[in-house]
Short mmCIF file of C-alpha atoms and ligand atoms in Angstrom, two decimals:
data_model
loop_
_atom_site.label_atom_id
_atom_site.label_comp_id
_atom_site.label_asym_id
_atom_site.label_seq_id
_atom_site.Cartn_x
_atom_site.Cartn_y
_atom_site.Cartn_z
CA MET A 13 37.97 103.29 10.13
CA ALA A 14 39.62 100.89 7.55
CA ASN A 15 39.80 97.26 8.42
CA VAL A 16 42.91 96.63 9.75
CA PHE A 17 43.71 93.57 7.07
CA GLU A 18 42.24 95.84 4.46
CA SER A 19 44.80 98.45 5.11
CA SER A 20 47.48 96.30 4.84
CA LYS A 21 48.33 96.28 1.08
CA VAL A 22 50.29 93.41 0.06
CA VAL A 23 52.54 93.75 -3.30
CA SER A 24 52.32 90.30 -4.72
CA LEU A 25 56.11 88.88 -5.35
CA PHE A 26 54.90 84.98 -5.23
CA LYS A 27 53.00 83.16 -8.18
CA ASP A 28 52.64 80.39 -5.63
CA GLU A 29 54.71 79.91 -2.32
CA ARG A 30 53.50 76.57 -1.73
CA VAL A 31 56.20 75.44 -4.35
CA LEU A 32 58.66 76.41 -1.73
CA TYR A 33 56.86 74.43 1.23
CA PRO A 34 58.88 71.72 2.43
CA ASP A 35 56.85 68.81 1.77
CA PHE A 36 56.07 69.95 -1.92
CA VAL A 37 56.89 67.18 -4.28
CA PRO A 38 58.14 68.95 -7.95
CA ASP A 39 57.87 67.16 -11.09
CA VAL A 40 61.11 67.01 -11.50
CA LEU A 41 64.21 66.06 -9.48
CA PRO A 42 67.27 67.65 -10.78
CA PHE A 43 70.74 65.80 -9.88
CA ARG A 44 68.71 62.62 -8.46
CA ASP A 45 68.52 60.47 -11.79
CA GLU A 46 70.80 58.07 -10.60
CA GLU A 47 69.20 57.51 -7.13
CA VAL A 48 65.67 57.39 -8.94
CA SER A 49 66.81 54.69 -11.42
CA GLU A 50 68.35 52.94 -8.76
CA LEU A 51 65.38 52.75 -7.02
CA VAL A 52 63.36 52.20 -9.80
CA PHE A 53 65.54 49.11 -10.33
CA CYS A 54 64.89 47.44 -6.82
CA LEU A 55 61.27 48.17 -6.64
CA LYS A 56 60.15 47.64 -10.40
CA PRO A 57 59.95 43.73 -9.91
CA ALA A 58 56.93 43.97 -7.63
CA SER A 59 54.73 45.64 -10.30
CA ILE A 60 55.14 42.33 -12.32
CA GLY A 61 54.46 40.18 -9.26
CA ARG A 62 58.11 39.17 -8.44
CA LYS A 63 60.00 39.76 -5.27
CA PRO A 64 61.27 43.70 -4.97
CA THR A 65 64.71 44.44 -3.35
CA ASN A 66 64.78 46.10 -0.04
CA VAL A 67 66.53 49.36 0.31
CA PHE A 68 68.32 51.45 2.90
CA VAL A 69 68.56 55.05 1.86
CA PHE A 70 70.79 57.23 4.03
CA GLY A 71 72.46 60.94 3.70
CA LYS A 72 72.55 64.09 5.67
CA PRO A 73 69.53 66.32 6.51
CA GLY A 74 68.38 68.07 2.97
CA THR A 75 69.81 65.81 0.42
CA GLY A 76 66.65 64.86 -1.44
CA LYS A 77 65.96 61.36 0.54
CA THR A 78 62.33 62.11 1.46
CA VAL A 79 61.34 63.89 -1.85
CA THR A 80 62.83 61.48 -3.85
CA LEU A 81 61.05 58.47 -2.42
CA LYS A 82 57.93 60.45 -2.48
CA TYR A 83 58.46 61.10 -6.19
CA VAL A 84 59.36 57.50 -6.90
CA LEU A 85 55.94 56.46 -5.11
CA ASN A 86 53.92 59.07 -6.89
CA GLU A 87 55.25 57.43 -10.31
CA LEU A 88 54.83 54.18 -9.10
CA LYS A 89 51.17 54.47 -8.33
CA ASP A 90 50.40 55.73 -12.02
CA TYR A 91 52.39 52.72 -12.98
CA SER A 92 51.18 49.84 -11.08
CA ASP A 93 48.07 48.46 -9.60
CA ARG A 94 49.83 45.52 -8.34
CA ALA A 95 52.61 47.25 -6.18
CA LYS A 96 51.05 49.34 -3.46
CA GLY A 97 53.62 52.59 -1.79
CA ILE A 98 52.78 52.89 1.73
CA TYR A 99 54.94 56.00 3.26
CA ILE A 100 55.40 56.34 6.84
CA ASN A 101 57.01 58.94 8.82
CA CYS A 102 58.24 57.26 12.10
CA PHE A 103 58.25 60.29 14.13
CA GLU A 104 54.57 61.15 13.20
CA TYR A 105 53.75 57.12 13.80
CA SER A 106 55.64 56.06 16.29
CA SER A 107 53.80 53.07 18.12
CA LYS A 108 53.56 49.49 16.85
CA GLN A 109 49.67 50.29 16.89
CA SER A 110 49.75 53.32 14.74
CA ILE A 111 52.18 51.83 12.40
CA LEU A 112 49.92 48.96 11.63
CA ALA A 113 47.13 50.82 11.45
CA ARG A 114 48.29 52.87 8.96
CA ILE A 115 49.50 50.06 6.58
CA ALA A 116 46.03 48.55 7.24
CA ASN A 117 44.19 51.41 5.96
CA ILE A 118 46.40 52.16 3.18
CA LEU A 119 45.89 48.19 2.35
CA GLY A 120 42.04 48.98 2.94
CA VAL A 121 41.83 46.20 5.42
CA ALA A 122 38.82 46.87 7.63
CA VAL A 123 39.93 47.31 11.46
CA PRO A 124 37.55 48.30 14.19
CA THR A 125 39.15 51.29 16.20
CA ARG A 126 38.73 49.27 19.55
CA GLY A 127 39.42 46.25 21.00
CA VAL A 128 41.68 44.67 18.38
CA SER A 129 45.10 43.50 19.22
CA SER A 130 48.44 44.07 17.04
CA GLN A 131 48.73 40.92 16.31
CA GLU A 132 44.96 40.40 15.11
CA VAL A 133 45.60 43.80 12.97
CA PHE A 134 48.85 42.22 11.79
CA LEU A 135 46.85 38.73 10.72
CA ARG A 136 44.46 40.67 8.85
CA ILE A 137 46.83 42.64 7.13
CA ILE A 138 48.60 39.13 5.78
CA ALA A 139 45.40 37.94 4.82
CA VAL A 140 44.44 40.50 2.56
CA MET A 141 48.06 40.55 0.63
CA LYS A 142 47.15 36.83 0.21
CA THR A 143 43.91 37.64 -1.34
CA THR A 144 44.61 40.61 -3.12
CA LYS A 145 47.97 39.83 -3.97
CA VAL A 146 49.21 43.34 -3.57
CA ILE A 147 52.60 44.08 -3.09
CA PRO A 148 52.90 46.45 0.00
CA ILE A 149 55.92 48.87 -0.50
CA ILE A 150 56.66 49.85 2.60
CA ILE A 151 58.77 53.27 3.37
CA PHE A 152 60.21 53.86 6.66
CA ASP A 153 61.16 57.56 6.87
CA GLU A 154 63.36 58.47 9.96
CA ALA A 155 63.90 55.21 10.08
CA GLU A 156 66.04 55.00 13.21
CA GLN A 157 63.03 55.84 15.20
CA LEU A 158 61.81 52.56 14.70
CA LEU A 159 65.08 51.13 17.02
CA SER A 160 64.11 53.55 19.87
CA ASP A 161 61.24 51.06 21.27
CA ASP A 162 61.27 47.42 21.72
CA SER A 163 57.59 47.21 20.32
CA THR A 164 58.37 49.26 17.03
CA LYS A 165 61.62 46.92 16.64
CA ASP A 166 59.24 44.09 16.69
CA ILE A 167 57.70 45.34 13.68
CA LEU A 168 60.98 45.08 11.67
CA TYR A 169 61.32 41.87 12.77
CA ASP A 170 57.64 40.68 11.93
CA LEU A 171 57.98 42.19 8.49
CA SER A 172 61.53 40.71 7.54
CA ARG A 173 60.27 37.34 8.27
CA LEU A 174 56.93 37.77 6.58
CA PRO A 175 57.97 36.75 2.85
CA GLU A 176 59.56 33.12 3.86
CA GLN A 177 57.14 32.47 6.59
CA GLN A 178 53.81 33.43 4.97
CA LYS A 179 54.87 33.13 1.22
CA VAL A 180 53.94 37.13 0.54
CA LEU A 181 56.01 39.48 -1.18
CA LEU A 182 56.45 42.83 -0.13
CA GLY A 183 59.43 45.66 0.12
CA LEU A 184 60.97 47.58 2.37
CA VAL A 185 62.90 50.82 2.15
CA PHE A 186 64.18 52.52 5.18
CA ILE A 187 65.69 56.35 5.00
CA SER A 188 68.12 57.33 7.59
CA ASN A 189 70.27 60.23 8.23
CA ASP A 190 72.25 58.27 10.28
CA SER A 191 74.32 55.63 8.00
CA PHE A 192 74.79 53.13 11.11
CA PHE A 193 70.93 52.48 11.05
CA LEU A 194 71.46 48.81 9.47
CA SER A 195 74.30 47.89 11.97
CA ASN A 196 72.09 49.02 14.90
CA ILE A 197 69.53 46.35 13.90
CA ASP A 198 69.43 42.64 15.08
CA ASP A 199 71.73 40.85 13.00
CA ARG A 200 68.98 38.09 12.15
CA VAL A 201 66.55 40.71 10.61
CA LYS A 202 69.32 42.41 8.91
CA SER A 203 70.69 39.17 7.13
CA SER A 204 66.80 38.35 6.47
CA LEU A 205 66.37 42.14 4.84
CA GLN A 206 69.37 42.04 2.52
CA CYS A 207 69.22 45.76 1.73
CA SER A 208 70.80 47.39 -1.25
CA LYS A 209 72.37 50.64 0.00
CA ILE A 210 71.71 54.07 -1.76
CA PRO A 211 73.79 56.93 -0.45
CA PHE A 212 72.81 60.42 -1.00
CA GLU A 213 75.36 63.03 -0.86
CA PRO A 214 75.15 66.91 -0.24
CA TYR A 215 74.59 69.13 -2.67
CA THR A 216 77.71 71.41 -4.26
CA VAL A 217 76.44 75.28 -4.92
CA PRO A 218 75.92 74.80 -8.57
CA GLU A 219 73.34 72.17 -7.74
CA LEU A 220 71.76 74.11 -4.89
CA LYS A 221 71.62 76.99 -7.34
CA GLU A 222 69.78 75.19 -10.08
CA ILE A 223 67.49 73.33 -7.47
CA LEU A 224 66.24 77.12 -6.33
CA LEU A 225 66.21 78.27 -9.70
CA ALA A 226 63.89 75.47 -11.07
CA ARG A 227 61.46 75.93 -8.20
CA THR A 228 61.79 79.99 -8.46
CA LYS A 229 60.20 79.58 -11.86
CA PHE A 230 56.69 78.55 -10.25
CA ALA A 231 57.27 80.42 -6.91
CA PHE A 232 57.75 83.90 -7.88
CA PHE A 233 56.74 86.25 -10.92
CA ASP A 234 59.60 86.84 -13.18
CA TYR A 235 60.59 90.27 -12.04
CA SER A 236 60.53 89.22 -8.41
CA LEU A 237 64.26 88.21 -7.55
CA ASP A 238 67.48 90.35 -7.67
CA LYS A 239 70.08 88.53 -9.50
CA GLU A 240 72.23 88.07 -6.51
CA VAL A 241 69.55 86.39 -4.35
CA ILE A 242 69.70 82.79 -5.65
CA PRO A 243 73.62 82.23 -5.41
CA LEU A 244 73.36 83.96 -1.78
CA CYS A 245 70.51 81.45 -0.63
CA ALA A 246 72.67 78.76 -2.13
CA ALA A 247 75.81 79.60 -0.61
CA HIS A 248 74.39 79.59 2.83
CA ALA A 249 72.62 76.37 2.31
CA PHE A 250 75.77 74.90 1.45
CA LYS A 251 77.66 76.10 4.45
CA MET A 252 75.01 74.44 6.38
CA GLY A 253 76.04 71.11 4.80
CA GLY A 254 74.84 71.66 1.54
CA ASP A 255 71.29 71.05 2.71
CA SER A 256 68.34 71.81 0.18
CA ARG A 257 65.92 72.57 2.97
CA VAL A 258 68.00 75.52 4.25
CA ALA A 259 68.03 77.00 0.67
CA LEU A 260 64.36 76.48 0.43
CA SER A 261 63.10 77.91 3.50
CA VAL A 262 65.67 80.90 3.54
CA LEU A 263 64.11 82.07 0.18
CA LEU A 264 60.40 81.68 1.21
CA LYS A 265 61.01 83.76 4.74
CA ALA A 266 63.10 86.31 2.44
CA GLY A 267 60.05 86.49 -0.10
CA ARG A 268 57.64 86.85 2.74
CA LEU A 269 59.83 89.69 4.36
CA ALA A 270 60.22 91.49 0.88
CA GLU A 271 56.33 91.79 0.42
CA ARG A 272 55.73 92.86 3.91
CA LYS A 273 57.96 95.49 3.41
CA ASN A 274 56.08 96.20 0.13
CA SER A 275 59.40 96.01 -1.55
CA LYS A 276 59.24 95.68 -5.40
CA THR A 277 61.66 92.79 -5.39
CA VAL A 278 63.21 90.32 -3.02
CA SER A 279 66.61 91.67 -2.45
CA ILE A 280 69.91 89.90 -0.54
CA VAL A 281 68.66 92.31 2.26
CA HIS A 282 65.73 90.02 3.07
CA VAL A 283 67.95 87.02 2.29
CA ARG A 284 70.58 88.34 5.36
CA ALA A 285 67.36 89.06 7.52
CA SER A 286 66.23 85.68 6.88
CA PHE A 287 69.39 83.82 7.74
CA LEU A 288 68.70 85.08 11.27
CA GLU A 289 65.33 83.59 11.65
CA GLU A 290 66.76 80.02 11.29
CA LYS A 291 65.31 79.29 14.86
CA PRO A 292 62.05 77.70 14.05
CA VAL A 293 64.33 74.92 12.19
CA LYS A 294 65.36 74.28 15.34
CA GLN A 295 61.80 74.27 16.94
CA GLU A 296 61.03 71.93 14.57
CA VAL A 297 63.93 69.46 15.18
CA THR A 298 62.89 69.44 18.87
CA SER A 299 59.10 68.91 18.50
CA ASN A 300 60.11 65.61 16.57
CA LEU A 301 62.31 64.24 19.33
CA SER A 302 61.44 61.08 20.59
CA ARG A 303 60.53 60.38 24.49
CA GLN A 304 64.21 59.44 25.27
CA GLU A 305 65.45 62.33 23.64
CA LYS A 306 63.35 64.79 25.30
CA ILE A 307 64.18 63.47 28.76
CA ILE A 308 67.62 63.34 28.11
CA LEU A 309 67.44 67.25 27.34
CA ASP A 310 65.16 67.95 29.68
CA TYR A 311 67.44 66.20 32.43
CA LEU A 312 70.51 68.02 31.50
CA SER A 313 68.85 71.29 31.47
CA THR A 314 68.20 70.88 35.24
CA LEU A 315 71.86 70.36 36.08
CA SER A 316 74.25 73.81 36.58
CA LYS A 317 76.79 72.54 34.25
CA LYS A 318 74.12 71.11 31.50
CA GLU A 319 76.38 67.90 31.44
CA ALA A 320 76.51 64.52 32.64
CA GLU A 321 78.67 61.16 32.24
CA SER A 322 76.83 58.56 29.67
CA GLY A 323 77.03 56.20 32.81
CA GLU A 324 74.88 58.63 34.81
CA LEU A 325 72.33 58.70 31.93
CA TYR A 326 71.81 54.78 31.67
CA LYS A 327 71.74 54.98 35.66
CA LYS A 328 69.00 57.82 35.58
CA PHE A 329 66.83 56.20 33.21
CA GLU A 330 67.11 52.47 34.18
CA GLY A 331 64.14 50.42 34.56
CA GLU A 332 62.41 52.90 32.07
CA TYR A 333 64.63 52.39 28.97
CA SER A 334 67.81 50.05 28.16
CA ASP A 335 71.05 51.49 28.15
CA ARG A 336 70.79 50.80 24.47
CA SER A 337 67.87 52.77 23.77
CA ILE A 338 69.69 55.89 25.76
CA ARG A 339 73.14 55.23 23.74
CA LEU A 340 70.83 55.50 20.54
CA ALA A 341 69.12 58.62 21.85
CA ILE A 342 72.20 60.27 22.61
CA ALA A 343 73.65 59.31 19.03
CA LEU A 344 70.49 61.19 17.66
CA LEU A 345 70.72 64.05 19.83
CA LYS A 346 74.39 64.83 19.12
CA GLU A 347 73.47 64.25 15.06
CA LYS A 348 70.83 67.01 15.78
CA LYS A 349 73.65 69.04 17.03
CA LEU A 350 71.57 69.25 20.34
CA VAL A 351 74.25 67.76 22.63
CA SER A 352 77.98 67.40 22.26
CA CYS A 353 79.68 64.44 23.34
CA LYS A 354 83.53 64.32 24.87
CA GLN A 355 85.75 61.54 25.70
CA VAL A 356 87.17 61.95 29.20
CA LYS A 357 89.57 59.99 31.33
CA LYS A 358 88.13 58.93 34.73
CA GLY A 359 90.94 56.85 36.68
CA ASN A 360 91.95 54.29 34.04
CA LEU A 361 88.65 54.17 32.00
CA PHE A 362 87.37 56.51 29.41
CA THR A 363 83.92 57.44 29.63
CA ARG A 364 81.74 60.14 27.52
CA LEU A 365 80.66 63.54 28.70
CA ILE A 366 77.23 64.47 26.91
CA LYS A 367 76.70 68.08 27.03
CA LYS A 368 73.59 70.40 26.12
CA VAL A 369 74.16 72.62 23.50
CA ASN A 370 73.38 75.95 24.02
N1 LIG B 415 67.03 67.24 -6.31
C1 LIG B 415 66.02 68.49 -5.61
N2 LIG B 415 64.92 69.09 -6.78
C2 LIG B 415 64.45 69.47 -6.25
N3 LIG B 415 63.99 69.91 -4.95
C3 LIG B 415 64.63 68.96 -4.27
C4 LIG B 415 65.88 68.39 -4.68
N4 LIG B 415 66.21 67.73 -3.30
C5 LIG B 415 65.71 68.15 -2.25
N5 LIG B 415 64.83 69.15 -2.76
C6 LIG B 415 64.13 69.62 -1.87
O1 LIG B 415 64.60 69.94 -0.78
C7 LIG B 415 63.92 70.16 0.63
C8 LIG B 415 64.78 68.74 1.72
O2 LIG B 415 64.67 67.74 0.72
P1 LIG B 415 64.02 66.11 1.75
O3 LIG B 415 64.15 65.34 0.58
O4 LIG B 415 63.00 66.81 2.75
O5 LIG B 415 65.82 66.19 2.15
P2 LIG B 415 66.38 65.11 3.52
O6 LIG B 415 64.72 64.16 3.26
O7 LIG B 415 66.99 64.35 2.64
O8 LIG B 415 66.20 65.69 4.53
C9 LIG B 415 62.46 69.47 -0.01
O9 LIG B 415 61.95 70.78 0.18
C10 LIG B 415 62.90 69.22 -1.15
O10 LIG B 415 61.78 69.10 -1.95
MG1 LIG B 416 63.46 63.43 5.00
#
């Protein structure tokens, strides 16, 4: 009998599907010229040994924040040896040790894996900055995550004071979906950071179409897509908040489905079918939650009405987490649409009712 893999015939519609993967960084970024030049303006001084301006980048999911920063870092790498980009996703690097280890690693600081305190790693980083005169540009992506834990908040405090205390230069870029990120940080830290703010607006339908079209040229063979496919993906992504990630992921899924069905082209039938598969996106969100967010969701699931007052949540996790970090976690869950919040009156007071969605 033929091998099962051999007998599964595959028509190739994709030239290179990797072009549609979420972490692919394209050579050109349509509609982000202004944001790119603003970033260049803030960071370029580092390439000639001057002080860069710190930046706060904010906007809804899928507005191109991450890809724009990665694009700018790639360009910076080709342009300057003096400035050194360090990209840190704060979900991935969520502890003080792991963040410092990553910075040390990229700056080429030798750090033994055991028996070294964070303080010692920090001192070694400073020493290397002084001897090499390299200016680190540290990008904290999903930066609101830094505020969920006291030890990672320390990093913010330490880094913000570094230029003045140690006479070394560095640039910091914070990326967040939460436009209130800056107002949630300590006043002293905020005032020494002096961040320049760059908002990222959601894409319109014509913009989404053009972004998709540019990617499609590299991802699919010429004959692969029916002409209604891109407009439909763009319209759907616009409905989902102008999120380019949705547009690309729907197109990728539709392409795979069309191949599996041995279809000669990708048609709107495949696109519609891939709308129904939106679930994995949510799973991705849930696997990226902070510990506080997870325990809140877990706790709400145990309740019959799946809801609790904010005060009840503070009390429940008292001793383990501060009210403030629980409040932040609730705000993040709300932003990710995993909980809903409602003001309710209780006696003479207003309180918030937090309810798990689904
Ligand atoms: N202007 C653009 N041109 C091309 N691709 C883009 C553009 N903006 C976003 N993308 C793509 O859309 C997806 C989501 O963008 P991303 O930067 O991850 O959004 P954010 O970080 O704002 O949530 C990524 O695959 C990215 O490559
Ligand atoms: Mg991002």
